[in-house]
PDB file of C-alpha atoms and ligand atoms in Angstrom:
ATOM      1  CA  UNK I  24     145.305 -18.146 192.334  1.00 96.00           C
ATOM      2  CA  UNK I  25     143.581 -21.885 192.483  1.00 97.00           C
ATOM      3  CA  UNK I  26     139.756 -21.583 192.221  1.00 97.00           C
ATOM      4  CA  UNK I  27     137.778 -23.799 194.008  1.00 98.00           C
ATOM      5  CA  UNK I  28     134.005 -25.014 195.178  1.00 98.00           C
ATOM      6  CA  UNK I  29     132.753 -26.667 197.687  1.00 97.00           C
ATOM      7  CA  UNK I  30     131.463 -30.018 197.994  1.00 97.00           C
ATOM      8  CA  UNK I  31     128.858 -30.757 200.835  1.00 93.00           C
ATOM      9  CA  UNK I  32     126.297 -32.932 199.825  1.00 84.00           C
ATOM     10  CA  UNK I  33     126.221 -35.541 196.988  1.00 83.00           C
ATOM     11  CA  UNK I  34     123.595 -34.196 194.971  1.00 91.00           C
ATOM     12  CA  UNK I  35     125.819 -31.522 193.643  1.00 94.00           C
ATOM     13  CA  UNK I  36     128.638 -33.795 192.536  1.00 95.00           C
ATOM     14  CA  UNK I  37     127.309 -33.337 188.904  1.00 96.00           C
ATOM     15  CA  UNK I  38     127.734 -29.773 188.923  1.00 97.00           C
ATOM     16  CA  UNK I  39     131.075 -30.085 190.469  1.00 97.00           C
ATOM     17  CA  UNK I  40     132.378 -32.477 187.855  1.00 96.00           C
ATOM     18  CA  UNK I  41     131.101 -29.959 185.063  1.00 97.00           C
ATOM     19  CA  UNK I  42     132.692 -27.215 186.934  1.00 98.00           C
ATOM     20  CA  UNK I  43     136.000 -28.765 186.932  1.00 97.00           C
ATOM     21  CA  UNK I  44     135.454 -30.154 183.423  1.00 97.00           C
ATOM     22  CA  UNK I  45     134.919 -26.757 182.033  1.00 97.00           C
ATOM     23  CA  UNK I  46     138.043 -25.336 183.999  1.00 96.00           C
ATOM     24  CA  UNK I  47     135.914 -23.265 185.741  1.00 97.00           C
ATOM     25  CA  UNK I  48     137.785 -24.535 189.149  1.00 97.00           C
ATOM     26  CA  UNK I  49     141.029 -26.088 189.795  1.00 97.00           C
ATOM     27  CA  UNK I  50     140.224 -28.107 193.452  1.00 98.00           C
ATOM     28  CA  UNK I  51     136.995 -29.099 195.545  1.00 98.00           C
ATOM     29  CA  UNK I  52     136.905 -28.121 199.030  1.00 98.00           C
ATOM     30  CA  UNK I  53     135.235 -31.471 200.487  1.00 97.00           C
ATOM     31  CA  UNK I  54     132.923 -30.615 203.857  1.00 97.00           C
ATOM     32  CA  UNK I  55     135.098 -33.957 205.010  1.00 96.00           C
ATOM     33  CA  UNK I  56     132.693 -34.619 208.223  1.00 94.00           C
ATOM     34  CA  UNK I  57     130.089 -35.564 205.350  1.00 95.00           C
ATOM     35  CA  UNK I  58     132.338 -38.090 203.928  1.00 95.00           C
ATOM     36  CA  UNK I  59     134.135 -39.831 206.681  1.00 96.00           C
ATOM     37  CA  UNK I  60     131.981 -43.262 206.163  1.00 94.00           C
ATOM     38  CA  UNK I  61     132.867 -43.234 202.424  1.00 94.00           C
ATOM     39  CA  UNK I  62     135.749 -45.680 201.187  1.00 95.00           C
ATOM     40  CA  UNK I  63     138.905 -43.280 200.792  1.00 94.00           C
ATOM     41  CA  UNK I  64     139.404 -45.385 197.478  1.00 93.00           C
ATOM     42  CA  UNK I  65     136.007 -44.067 196.248  1.00 93.00           C
ATOM     43  CA  UNK I  66     137.059 -40.461 197.735  1.00 92.00           C
ATOM     44  CA  UNK I  67     140.179 -40.591 195.826  1.00 91.00           C
ATOM     45  CA  UNK I  68     138.378 -41.242 192.535  1.00 91.00           C
ATOM     46  CA  UNK I  69     135.421 -39.142 193.007  1.00 89.00           C
ATOM     47  CA  UNK I  70     136.882 -35.767 191.325  1.00 92.00           C
ATOM     48  CA  UNK I  71     140.140 -36.634 190.014  1.00 89.00           C
ATOM     49  CA  UNK I  72     141.291 -33.030 191.407  1.00 96.00           C
ATOM     50  CA  UNK I  73     143.090 -31.751 194.623  1.00 97.00           C
ATOM     51  CA  UNK I  74     140.824 -31.329 197.423  1.00 97.00           C
ATOM     52  CA  UNK I  75     140.730 -29.250 200.629  1.00 98.00           C
ATOM     53  CA  UNK I  76     139.341 -30.412 203.810  1.00 98.00           C
ATOM     54  CA  UNK I  77     136.870 -28.095 205.602  1.00 98.00           C
ATOM     55  CA  UNK I  78     135.754 -29.612 209.240  1.00 97.00           C
ATOM     56  CA  UNK I  79     132.296 -28.838 210.035  1.00 93.00           C
ATOM     57  CA  UNK I  80     131.016 -29.910 213.353  1.00 90.00           C
ATOM     58  CA  UNK I  81     134.411 -31.412 215.074  1.00 94.00           C
ATOM     59  CA  UNK I  82     133.402 -28.875 217.832  1.00 93.00           C
ATOM     60  CA  UNK I  83     137.075 -29.478 219.325  1.00 94.00           C
ATOM     61  CA  UNK I  84     136.934 -26.463 221.743  1.00 94.00           C
ATOM     62  CA  UNK I  85     134.040 -28.393 223.464  1.00 91.00           C
ATOM     63  CA  UNK I  86     133.629 -31.963 222.319  1.00 89.00           C
ATOM     64  CA  UNK I  87     135.069 -34.659 224.869  1.00 91.00           C
ATOM     65  CA  UNK I  88     138.555 -35.997 224.071  1.00 94.00           C
ATOM     66  CA  UNK I  89     137.634 -39.832 223.172  1.00 95.00           C
ATOM     67  CA  UNK I  90     135.352 -38.724 220.426  1.00 94.00           C
ATOM     68  CA  UNK I  91     137.646 -36.124 219.201  1.00 96.00           C
ATOM     69  CA  UNK I  92     140.556 -38.974 219.246  1.00 97.00           C
ATOM     70  CA  UNK I  93     138.246 -41.242 217.083  1.00 96.00           C
ATOM     71  CA  UNK I  94     137.752 -38.217 214.543  1.00 97.00           C
ATOM     72  CA  UNK I  95     141.508 -37.716 214.521  1.00 97.00           C
ATOM     73  CA  UNK I  96     142.226 -41.221 213.841  1.00 97.00           C
ATOM     74  CA  UNK I  97     139.884 -41.331 210.500  1.00 97.00           C
ATOM     75  CA  UNK I  98     140.750 -37.702 209.657  1.00 98.00           C
ATOM     76  CA  UNK I  99     144.622 -38.563 209.667  1.00 98.00           C
ATOM     77  CA  UNK I 100     143.818 -41.499 207.290  1.00 97.00           C
ATOM     78  CA  UNK I 101     141.915 -39.187 205.149  1.00 97.00           C
ATOM     79  CA  UNK I 102     144.914 -36.811 205.318  1.00 97.00           C
ATOM     80  CA  UNK I 103     147.467 -39.056 204.933  1.00 97.00           C
ATOM     81  CA  UNK I 104     145.593 -40.547 201.736  1.00 96.00           C
ATOM     82  CA  UNK I 105     144.123 -37.463 199.907  1.00 96.00           C
ATOM     83  CA  UNK I 106     147.029 -35.094 201.149  1.00 97.00           C
ATOM     84  CA  UNK I 107     144.407 -32.201 200.842  1.00 98.00           C
ATOM     85  CA  UNK I 108     145.845 -28.424 200.200  1.00 98.00           C
ATOM     86  CA  UNK I 109     144.631 -27.669 203.511  1.00 98.00           C
ATOM     87  CA  UNK I 110     142.589 -28.755 206.681  1.00 98.00           C
ATOM     88  CA  UNK I 111     140.564 -26.281 208.002  1.00 98.00           C
ATOM     89  CA  UNK I 112     137.905 -25.925 211.134  1.00 97.00           C
ATOM     90  CA  UNK I 113     135.687 -23.529 213.185  1.00 96.00           C
ATOM     91  CA  UNK I 114     136.061 -21.412 216.270  1.00 94.00           C
ATOM     92  CA  UNK I 115     133.214 -21.508 217.207  1.00 89.00           C
ATOM     93  CA  UNK I 116     130.559 -22.334 220.091  1.00 87.00           C
ATOM     94  CA  UNK I 117     127.901 -25.023 219.365  1.00 84.00           C
ATOM     95  CA  UNK I 118     126.301 -25.076 222.678  1.00 83.00           C
ATOM     96  CA  UNK I 119     125.287 -22.768 225.639  1.00 82.00           C
ATOM     97  CA  UNK I 120     125.060 -23.980 229.023  1.00 80.00           C
ATOM     98  CA  UNK I 121     124.542 -27.565 228.059  1.00 80.00           C
ATOM     99  CA  UNK I 122     121.919 -26.714 225.338  1.00 84.00           C
ATOM    100  CA  UNK I 123     122.465 -27.169 221.729  1.00 83.00           C
ATOM    101  CA  UNK I 124     122.438 -24.331 219.628  1.00 79.00           C
ATOM    102  CA  UNK I 125     120.728 -23.954 216.305  1.00 75.00           C
ATOM    103  CA  UNK I 126     123.397 -22.143 214.601  1.00 77.00           C
ATOM    104  CA  UNK I 127     126.896 -21.562 215.489  1.00 82.00           C
ATOM    105  CA  UNK I 128     127.882 -18.562 217.483  1.00 87.00           C
ATOM    106  CA  UNK I 129     130.711 -16.665 217.965  1.00 92.00           C
ATOM    107  CA  UNK I 130     133.191 -16.951 220.790  1.00 92.00           C
ATOM    108  CA  UNK I 131     134.216 -14.362 223.318  1.00 94.00           C
ATOM    109  CA  UNK I 132     137.920 -13.544 221.633  1.00 96.00           C
ATOM    110  CA  UNK I 133     138.922 -12.006 224.764  1.00 96.00           C
ATOM    111  CA  UNK I 134     137.771 -14.157 227.856  1.00 96.00           C
ATOM    112  CA  UNK I 135     137.834 -17.569 225.448  1.00 95.00           C
ATOM    113  CA  UNK I 136     141.512 -16.694 224.620  1.00 97.00           C
ATOM    114  CA  UNK I 137     143.226 -19.071 226.917  1.00 97.00           C
ATOM    115  CA  UNK I 138     140.751 -22.015 226.746  1.00 96.00           C
ATOM    116  CA  UNK I 139     140.783 -21.914 222.573  1.00 97.00           C
ATOM    117  CA  UNK I 140     144.548 -21.916 222.433  1.00 97.00           C
ATOM    118  CA  UNK I 141     144.813 -24.712 224.424  1.00 97.00           C
ATOM    119  CA  UNK I 142     142.123 -26.651 222.458  1.00 97.00           C
ATOM    120  CA  UNK I 143     143.750 -25.411 218.979  1.00 97.00           C
ATOM    121  CA  UNK I 144     147.270 -26.680 220.369  1.00 97.00           C
ATOM    122  CA  UNK I 145     145.601 -30.201 221.174  1.00 97.00           C
ATOM    123  CA  UNK I 146     143.398 -30.734 217.951  1.00 97.00           C
ATOM    124  CA  UNK I 147     146.167 -29.531 215.946  1.00 97.00           C
ATOM    125  CA  UNK I 148     148.405 -32.243 217.126  1.00 97.00           C
ATOM    126  CA  UNK I 149     145.607 -34.913 217.096  1.00 97.00           C
ATOM    127  CA  UNK I 150     145.547 -33.685 213.387  1.00 97.00           C
ATOM    128  CA  UNK I 151     149.078 -34.128 212.928  1.00 97.00           C
ATOM    129  CA  UNK I 152     149.126 -30.985 210.245  1.00 97.00           C
ATOM    130  CA  UNK I 153     148.485 -27.301 210.459  1.00 97.00           C
ATOM    131  CA  UNK I 154     145.172 -26.165 211.320  1.00 98.00           C
ATOM    132  CA  UNK I 155     143.475 -23.230 209.519  1.00 98.00           C
ATOM    133  CA  UNK I 156     140.453 -21.325 211.172  1.00 98.00           C
ATOM    134  CA  UNK I 157     137.667 -19.662 209.715  1.00 98.00           C
ATOM    135  CA  UNK I 158     136.986 -15.986 210.538  1.00 97.00           C
ATOM    136  CA  UNK I 159     133.248 -15.629 211.709  1.00 96.00           C
ATOM    137  CA  UNK I 160     130.309 -13.510 209.835  1.00 95.00           C
ATOM    138  CA  UNK I 161     130.300 -11.259 213.335  1.00 92.00           C
ATOM    139  CA  UNK I 162     127.018  -9.764 214.197  1.00 90.00           C
ATOM    140  CA  UNK I 163     127.799  -8.214 217.450  1.00 88.00           C
ATOM    141  CA  UNK I 164     130.620  -5.599 218.690  1.00 92.00           C
ATOM    142  CA  UNK I 165     132.834  -8.592 219.789  1.00 93.00           C
ATOM    143  CA  UNK I 166     133.981  -9.514 216.261  1.00 94.00           C
ATOM    144  CA  UNK I 167     136.146  -6.170 216.487  1.00 97.00           C
ATOM    145  CA  UNK I 168     138.302  -8.170 218.697  1.00 97.00           C
ATOM    146  CA  UNK I 169     138.620 -10.982 215.927  1.00 97.00           C
ATOM    147  CA  UNK I 170     141.359 -10.027 213.880  1.00 98.00           C
ATOM    148  CA  UNK I 171     143.853  -9.492 216.720  1.00 98.00           C
ATOM    149  CA  UNK I 172     142.553 -12.713 218.212  1.00 98.00           C
ATOM    150  CA  UNK I 173     143.484 -14.704 214.985  1.00 98.00           C
ATOM    151  CA  UNK I 174     147.196 -12.799 214.734  1.00 98.00           C
ATOM    152  CA  UNK I 175     147.629 -14.016 218.149  1.00 98.00           C
ATOM    153  CA  UNK I 176     146.570 -17.489 218.022  1.00 97.00           C
ATOM    154  CA  UNK I 177     148.748 -17.770 214.426  1.00 97.00           C
ATOM    155  CA  UNK I 178     151.745 -16.588 216.613  1.00 97.00           C
ATOM    156  CA  UNK I 179     151.041 -18.715 219.770  1.00 98.00           C
ATOM    157  CA  UNK I 180     149.851 -22.114 218.047  1.00 97.00           C
ATOM    158  CA  UNK I 181     150.780 -21.827 214.140  1.00 97.00           C
ATOM    159  CA  UNK I 182     147.425 -22.712 213.379  1.00 98.00           C
ATOM    160  CA  UNK I 183     146.620 -20.041 210.425  1.00 97.00           C
ATOM    161  CA  UNK I 184     143.468 -18.713 209.290  1.00 98.00           C
ATOM    162  CA  UNK I 185     141.272 -19.851 206.488  1.00 98.00           C
ATOM    163  CA  UNK I 186     140.202 -16.276 205.999  1.00 98.00           C
ATOM    164  CA  UNK I 187     136.855 -16.047 204.424  1.00 98.00           C
ATOM    165  CA  UNK I 188     136.679 -12.314 202.570  1.00 98.00           C
ATOM    166  CA  UNK I 189     132.884 -12.379 202.653  1.00 97.00           C
ATOM    167  CA  UNK I 190     132.513 -12.925 206.216  1.00 97.00           C
ATOM    168  CA  UNK I 191     134.798  -9.942 206.795  1.00 98.00           C
ATOM    169  CA  UNK I 192     132.460  -7.912 204.589  1.00 97.00           C
ATOM    170  CA  UNK I 193     129.256  -9.362 206.645  1.00 96.00           C
ATOM    171  CA  UNK I 194     131.321  -8.489 209.764  1.00 96.00           C
ATOM    172  CA  UNK I 195     131.741  -4.843 208.537  1.00 97.00           C
ATOM    173  CA  UNK I 196     128.254  -4.538 207.257  1.00 96.00           C
ATOM    174  CA  UNK I 197     126.971  -5.751 210.756  1.00 95.00           C
ATOM    175  CA  UNK I 198     128.973  -4.372 213.238  1.00 94.00           C
ATOM    176  CA  UNK I 199     131.735  -1.902 211.460  1.00 96.00           C
ATOM    177  CA  UNK I 200     134.929  -4.041 211.709  1.00 97.00           C
ATOM    178  CA  UNK I 201     137.067  -2.221 209.328  1.00 98.00           C
ATOM    179  CA  UNK I 202     138.233  -4.365 206.327  1.00 98.00           C
ATOM    180  CA  UNK I 203     141.713  -2.777 206.591  1.00 98.00           C
ATOM    181  CA  UNK I 204     141.896  -4.627 210.304  1.00 98.00           C
ATOM    182  CA  UNK I 205     142.304  -8.151 208.442  1.00 98.00           C
ATOM    183  CA  UNK I 206     145.402  -6.823 206.554  1.00 98.00           C
ATOM    184  CA  UNK I 207     147.835  -8.838 209.133  1.00 97.00           C
ATOM    185  CA  UNK I 208     145.678 -11.764 208.719  1.00 98.00           C
ATOM    186  CA  UNK I 209     145.366 -11.655 204.778  1.00 98.00           C
ATOM    187  CA  UNK I 210     149.210 -11.068 204.629  1.00 97.00           C
ATOM    188  CA  UNK I 211     149.897 -13.959 206.287  1.00 96.00           C
ATOM    189  CA  UNK I 212     147.334 -16.186 204.980  1.00 97.00           C
ATOM    190  CA  UNK I 213     147.170 -18.590 201.608  1.00 97.00           C
ATOM    191  CA  UNK I 214     143.862 -19.960 201.845  1.00 98.00           C
ATOM    192  CA  UNK I 215     140.492 -18.210 201.551  1.00 98.00           C
ATOM    193  CA  UNK I 216     136.718 -18.583 200.986  1.00 98.00           C
ATOM    194  CA  UNK I 217     134.275 -16.037 199.419  1.00 98.00           C
ATOM    195  CA  UNK I 218     130.312 -16.435 199.022  1.00 97.00           C
ATOM    196  CA  UNK I 219     127.287 -14.519 198.346  1.00 95.00           C
ATOM    197  CA  UNK I 220     125.341 -13.308 201.668  1.00 93.00           C
ATOM    198  CA  UNK I 221     121.660 -12.081 202.035  1.00 91.00           C
ATOM    199  CA  UNK I 222     119.438 -10.342 204.807  1.00 88.00           C
ATOM    200  CA  UNK I 223     118.131 -12.328 207.582  1.00 87.00           C
ATOM    201  CA  UNK I 224     114.761 -12.737 207.743  1.00 84.00           C
ATOM    202  CA  UNK I 225     113.764 -11.494 210.985  1.00 83.00           C
ATOM    203  CA  UNK I 226     114.277  -7.732 211.981  1.00 84.00           C
ATOM    204  CA  UNK I 227     116.697  -6.352 212.961  1.00 82.00           C
ATOM    205  CA  UNK I 228     118.096  -6.998 209.444  1.00 86.00           C
ATOM    206  CA  UNK I 229     121.443  -9.014 209.752  1.00 90.00           C
ATOM    207  CA  UNK I 230     124.021  -9.845 207.055  1.00 89.00           C
ATOM    208  CA  UNK I 231     124.321 -13.568 207.142  1.00 89.00           C
ATOM    209  CA  UNK I 232     126.501 -15.894 205.575  1.00 89.00           C
ATOM    210  CA  UNK I 233     123.997 -17.859 203.676  1.00 90.00           C
ATOM    211  CA  UNK I 234     125.873 -19.017 200.485  1.00 93.00           C
ATOM    212  CA  UNK I 235     122.973 -18.662 198.336  1.00 92.00           C
ATOM    213  CA  UNK I 236     123.744 -15.397 196.505  1.00 94.00           C
ATOM    214  CA  UNK I 237     126.128 -14.013 193.737  1.00 96.00           C
ATOM    215  CA  UNK I 238     129.096 -12.461 195.205  1.00 97.00           C
ATOM    216  CA  UNK I 239     128.238  -8.600 196.253  1.00 97.00           C
ATOM    217  CA  UNK I 240     130.280  -5.909 195.070  1.00 97.00           C
ATOM    218  CA  UNK I 241     131.537  -4.893 198.424  1.00 97.00           C
ATOM    219  CA  UNK I 242     132.878  -8.521 198.346  1.00 98.00           C
ATOM    220  CA  UNK I 243     134.765  -8.110 194.709  1.00 98.00           C
ATOM    221  CA  UNK I 244     135.739  -5.049 195.620  1.00 97.00           C
ATOM    222  CA  UNK I 245     137.401  -6.008 198.493  1.00 98.00           C
ATOM    223  CA  UNK I 246     139.088  -9.206 196.365  1.00 98.00           C
ATOM    224  CA  UNK I 247     140.243  -6.459 194.013  1.00 97.00           C
ATOM    225  CA  UNK I 248     141.911  -4.205 196.220  1.00 97.00           C
ATOM    226  CA  UNK I 249     143.717  -6.513 198.311  1.00 97.00           C
ATOM    227  CA  UNK I 250     144.362  -8.933 195.011  1.00 96.00           C
ATOM    228  CA  UNK I 251     148.160  -8.799 195.259  1.00 96.00           C
ATOM    229  CA  UNK I 252     148.211  -9.622 199.011  1.00 97.00           C
ATOM    230  CA  UNK I 253     145.545 -12.461 198.350  1.00 97.00           C
ATOM    231  CA  UNK I 254     147.397 -13.616 195.310  1.00 96.00           C
ATOM    232  CA  UNK I 255     150.612 -15.350 196.196  1.00 95.00           C
ATOM    233  CA  UNK I 256     151.899 -18.941 195.189  1.00 94.00           C
ATOM    234  CA  UNK I 257     149.837 -22.035 195.792  1.00 94.00           C
ATOM    235  CA  UNK I 258     147.124 -19.675 197.201  1.00 97.00           C
ATOM    236  CA  UNK I 259     143.642 -20.820 197.111  1.00 98.00           C
ATOM    237  CA  UNK I 260     139.810 -19.461 197.321  1.00 98.00           C
ATOM    238  CA  UNK I 261     136.770 -21.400 197.414  1.00 98.00           C
ATOM    239  CA  UNK I 262     133.668 -20.265 196.388  1.00 98.00           C
ATOM    240  CA  UNK I 263     130.829 -21.193 198.694  1.00 97.00           C
ATOM    241  CA  UNK I 264     127.468 -22.386 197.363  1.00 96.00           C
ATOM    242  CA  UNK I 265     124.976 -24.345 199.695  1.00 93.00           C
ATOM    243  CA  UNK I 266     121.703 -23.224 198.431  1.00 91.00           C
ATOM    244  CA  UNK I 267     120.291 -22.132 195.120  1.00 93.00           C
ATOM    245  CA  UNK I 268     122.570 -23.678 192.515  1.00 95.00           C
ATOM    246  CA  UNK I 269     121.825 -21.432 189.556  1.00 96.00           C
ATOM    247  CA  UNK I 270     124.615 -22.622 187.358  1.00 96.00           C
ATOM    248  CA  UNK I 271     124.728 -19.533 185.335  1.00 97.00           C
ATOM    249  CA  UNK I 272     125.138 -17.657 188.488  1.00 97.00           C
ATOM    250  CA  UNK I 273     127.712 -19.642 189.610  1.00 98.00           C
ATOM    251  CA  UNK I 274     129.908 -19.867 186.637  1.00 98.00           C
ATOM    252  CA  UNK I 275     129.463 -16.111 186.095  1.00 98.00           C
ATOM    253  CA  UNK I 276     130.911 -15.642 189.641  1.00 98.00           C
ATOM    254  CA  UNK I 277     133.640 -17.969 189.221  1.00 98.00           C
ATOM    255  CA  UNK I 278     134.579 -15.876 185.866  1.00 97.00           C
ATOM    256  CA  UNK I 279     134.860 -12.813 187.933  1.00 97.00           C
ATOM    257  CA  UNK I 280     136.788 -14.455 190.516  1.00 97.00           C
ATOM    258  CA  UNK I 281     139.347 -15.265 187.622  1.00 97.00           C
ATOM    259  CA  UNK I 282     139.057 -11.861 186.263  1.00 96.00           C
ATOM    260  CA  UNK I 283     140.071 -10.549 189.570  1.00 96.00           C
ATOM    261  CA  UNK I 284     143.275 -13.018 189.627  1.00 95.00           C
ATOM    262  CA  UNK I 285     143.967 -13.081 186.411  1.00 88.00           C
ATOM    263  CA  UNK I 286     147.922 -12.579 185.807  1.00 73.00           C
ATOM    264  CA  UNK I 287     148.715  -8.996 184.844  1.00 65.00           C
ATOM    265  CA  UNK I 288     148.527  -8.373 181.053  1.00 60.00           C
ATOM    266  CA  UNK I 289     151.972  -8.731 179.264  1.00 51.00           C
ATOM    267  CA  UNK I 290     150.888  -6.035 177.275  1.00 48.00           C
ATOM    268  CA  UNK I 291     150.809  -5.132 173.415  1.00 52.00           C
ATOM    269  CA  UNK I 292     154.095  -6.337 171.335  1.00 50.00           C
ATOM    270  CA  UNK I 293     155.085  -3.894 168.273  1.00 45.00           C
TER     271      UNK I 293
HETATM  272 FE1  FE2 C  25     133.397 -19.919 204.542  1.00 52.29          FE
END
């Protein structure tokens, strides 16, 4: 299993370089929206390590075609030159009846299926590569429909899942989606996310995908239980952290991940 770290902001470049130098990580996931204007050579020289692309704000389900075509043009250049391990995006709502939402919201997996399928087909064509779509940390009962939605979308479009294990734990804690419901998705996925989560400030308390805490025992237990399904050739696991950059805590989590996916011991020789 290749272990990676997300690079979202310029400020964390020294930390990411330190994690690479210490061999705590093998690659860097770029939140690519933030680096679209960076010269390609500069981006290539940035870390001297493989990269993954995570697209955050394409809003490909609702954005207008000319804007998406311009974005796709730049992304294709970056894909051609940087040869990322994967290209991922989000299936989510960014607005409601013309009003911009503060946080991205979950789609209706049943009623929105046809529209989403059509847009995924189009966006994948525009990017010229397989697209991976991240599962949402559900807070409402509609989350129960997410695993079947992703399996169907994969069958119909070839777009895979960037399976976020801790998002699945959030959905389990918030609305009871069993972790076992994701078995089919995990089996057909090679690229994964994991992160810490936290309680919402407002009541009733929800579990939010905050990327600011150490990995929970529930997440580590989930990874351990399905480690052989996760750990296939060329598989990647990105540890996401966007706040509280506590280096000791981050390194400890990365070492825990290495421990979960360490090759089986050869045993003692006599
Ligand atoms: Fe994620």
